[in-house]
XYZ file of C-alpha atoms in Angstrom:
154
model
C 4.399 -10.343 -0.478
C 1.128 -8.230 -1.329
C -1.508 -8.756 1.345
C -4.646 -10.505 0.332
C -6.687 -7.866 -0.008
C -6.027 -4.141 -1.285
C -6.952 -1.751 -3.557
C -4.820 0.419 -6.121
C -6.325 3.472 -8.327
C -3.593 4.930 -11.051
C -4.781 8.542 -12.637
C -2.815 10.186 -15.799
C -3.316 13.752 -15.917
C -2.512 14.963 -12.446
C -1.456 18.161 -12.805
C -3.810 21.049 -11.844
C -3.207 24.366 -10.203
C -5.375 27.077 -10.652
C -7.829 24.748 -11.898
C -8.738 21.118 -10.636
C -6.513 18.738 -13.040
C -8.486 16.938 -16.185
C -7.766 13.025 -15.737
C -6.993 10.999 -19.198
C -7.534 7.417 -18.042
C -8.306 5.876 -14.836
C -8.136 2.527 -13.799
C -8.818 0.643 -10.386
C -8.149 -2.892 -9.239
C -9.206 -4.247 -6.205
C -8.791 -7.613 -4.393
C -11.237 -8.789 -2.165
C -10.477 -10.014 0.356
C -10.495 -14.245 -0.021
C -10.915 -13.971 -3.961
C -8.887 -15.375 -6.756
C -9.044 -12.391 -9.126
C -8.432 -9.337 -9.300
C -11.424 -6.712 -10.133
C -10.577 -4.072 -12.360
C -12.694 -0.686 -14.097
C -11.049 1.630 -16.263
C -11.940 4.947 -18.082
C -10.319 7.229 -20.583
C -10.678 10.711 -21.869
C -10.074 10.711 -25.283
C -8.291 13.506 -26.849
C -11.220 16.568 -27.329
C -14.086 15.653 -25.684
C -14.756 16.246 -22.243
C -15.531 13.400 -19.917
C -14.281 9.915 -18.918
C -15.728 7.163 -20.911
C -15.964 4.137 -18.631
C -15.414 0.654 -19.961
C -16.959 -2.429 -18.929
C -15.509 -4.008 -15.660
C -12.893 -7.276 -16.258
C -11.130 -9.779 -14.134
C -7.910 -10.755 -14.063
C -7.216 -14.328 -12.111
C -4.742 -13.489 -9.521
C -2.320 -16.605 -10.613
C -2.777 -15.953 -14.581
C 0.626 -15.732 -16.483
C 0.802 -12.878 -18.719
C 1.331 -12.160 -22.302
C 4.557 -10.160 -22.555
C 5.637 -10.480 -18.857
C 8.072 -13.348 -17.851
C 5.698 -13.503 -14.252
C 2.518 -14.012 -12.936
C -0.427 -11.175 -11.790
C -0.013 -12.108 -8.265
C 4.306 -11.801 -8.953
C 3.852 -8.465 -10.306
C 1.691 -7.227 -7.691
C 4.255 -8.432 -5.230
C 6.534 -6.454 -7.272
C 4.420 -3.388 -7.148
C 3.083 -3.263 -3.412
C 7.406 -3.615 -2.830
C 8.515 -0.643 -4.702
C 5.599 1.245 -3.346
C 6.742 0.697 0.299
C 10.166 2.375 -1.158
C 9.314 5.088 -2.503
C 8.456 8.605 -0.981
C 5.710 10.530 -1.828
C 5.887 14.502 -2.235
C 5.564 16.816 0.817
C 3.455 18.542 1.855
C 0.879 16.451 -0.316
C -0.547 17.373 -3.404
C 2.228 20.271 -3.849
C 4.271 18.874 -7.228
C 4.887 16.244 -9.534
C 7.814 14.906 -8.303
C 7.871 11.601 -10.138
C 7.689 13.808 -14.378
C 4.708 11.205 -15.610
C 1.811 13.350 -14.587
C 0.803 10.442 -13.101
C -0.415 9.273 -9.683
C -1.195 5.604 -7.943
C -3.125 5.332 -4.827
C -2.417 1.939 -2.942
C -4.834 0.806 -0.097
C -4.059 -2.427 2.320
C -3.730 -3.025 5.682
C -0.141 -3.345 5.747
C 0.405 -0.232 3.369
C -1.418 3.534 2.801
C 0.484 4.979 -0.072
C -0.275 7.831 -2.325
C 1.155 10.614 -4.764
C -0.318 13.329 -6.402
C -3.520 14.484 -3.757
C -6.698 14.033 -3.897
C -7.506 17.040 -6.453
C -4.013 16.538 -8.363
C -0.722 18.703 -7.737
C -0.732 22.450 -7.540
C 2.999 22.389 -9.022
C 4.275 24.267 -6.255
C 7.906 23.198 -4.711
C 7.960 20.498 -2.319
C 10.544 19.743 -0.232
C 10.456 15.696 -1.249
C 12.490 15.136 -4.454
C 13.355 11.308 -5.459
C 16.263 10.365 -6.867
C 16.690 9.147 -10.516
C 16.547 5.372 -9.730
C 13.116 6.224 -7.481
C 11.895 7.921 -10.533
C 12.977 4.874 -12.526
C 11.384 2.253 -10.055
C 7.903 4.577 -10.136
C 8.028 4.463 -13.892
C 8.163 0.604 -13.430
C 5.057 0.718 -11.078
C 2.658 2.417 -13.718
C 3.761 -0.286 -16.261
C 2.969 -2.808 -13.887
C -0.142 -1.346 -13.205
C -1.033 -0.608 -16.974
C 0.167 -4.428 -17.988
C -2.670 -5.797 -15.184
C -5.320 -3.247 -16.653
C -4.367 -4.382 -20.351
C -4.942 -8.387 -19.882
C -7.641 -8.312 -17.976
C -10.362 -10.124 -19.269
């Protein structure tokens, strides 16, 4: 079960080395702590231009039933904060993309710190951390989850 409050950032476009890495899309969605809904901003890079364009902050109720998923908000976070806890993240931090989907997800809670990627992306250099095809699988299923709660919010 997800605690009641947390907070959960997904980035696309990770990968950096030489220089920093140029994000795609962004998206962030927080629970307060005693609220009903989630709170969720996102931004995207179209193709060509140069800078995020931010879209206008949306809710989500934490008990709506989704189009196209067979579960609740609050079911598929459960879903998500449980695969994170499984998963391993890439060491030392920030080295390589271990997952393939030039993709990251920073979870916050009290219960849970989890993160892939680094702060300033992945420098692509060899870890010593690499997950197995079903983790890669079960991470891939984590950015859906993430990009179904981003896509009905309201």
């Amino acid at each position: 079960m997800a605690p009641r409050e947390y907070s959960l950032r997904l980035q696309k476009g990770i990968t950096g080395g030489f220089a920093p890495p140029t994000p795609s899309f962004i998206a962030t969605i927080t629970r307060p702590v005693d609220s009903d809904s989630l709170n969720i901003t996102s931004a995207s890079r179209p193709d060509g231009t140069p800078e995020l364009q931010s879209f206008a902050p949306k809710t989500l109720a934490h008990s709506a039933q989704l189009n196209g998923a067979s579960a609740s908000a609050d079911a598929l976070v459960d879903e998500l904060h449980g695969i994170l806890k499984e998963l391993p993240t890439e060491q030392p931090p920030g080295s390589e993309d271990i997952y393939g989907l030039d993709t990251s997800i920073f979870w916050g809670s009290d219960d849970l710190q989890w993160m892939n990627g680094g702060m300033n992306g992945v420098t692509g250099q060899p870890g010593s951390v690499q997950p197995t095809a079903e983790q890669k699988a079960l991470f891939k299923r984590a950015v859906e989850i993430v990009e179904t709660l981003v896509g009905e919010a309201k």
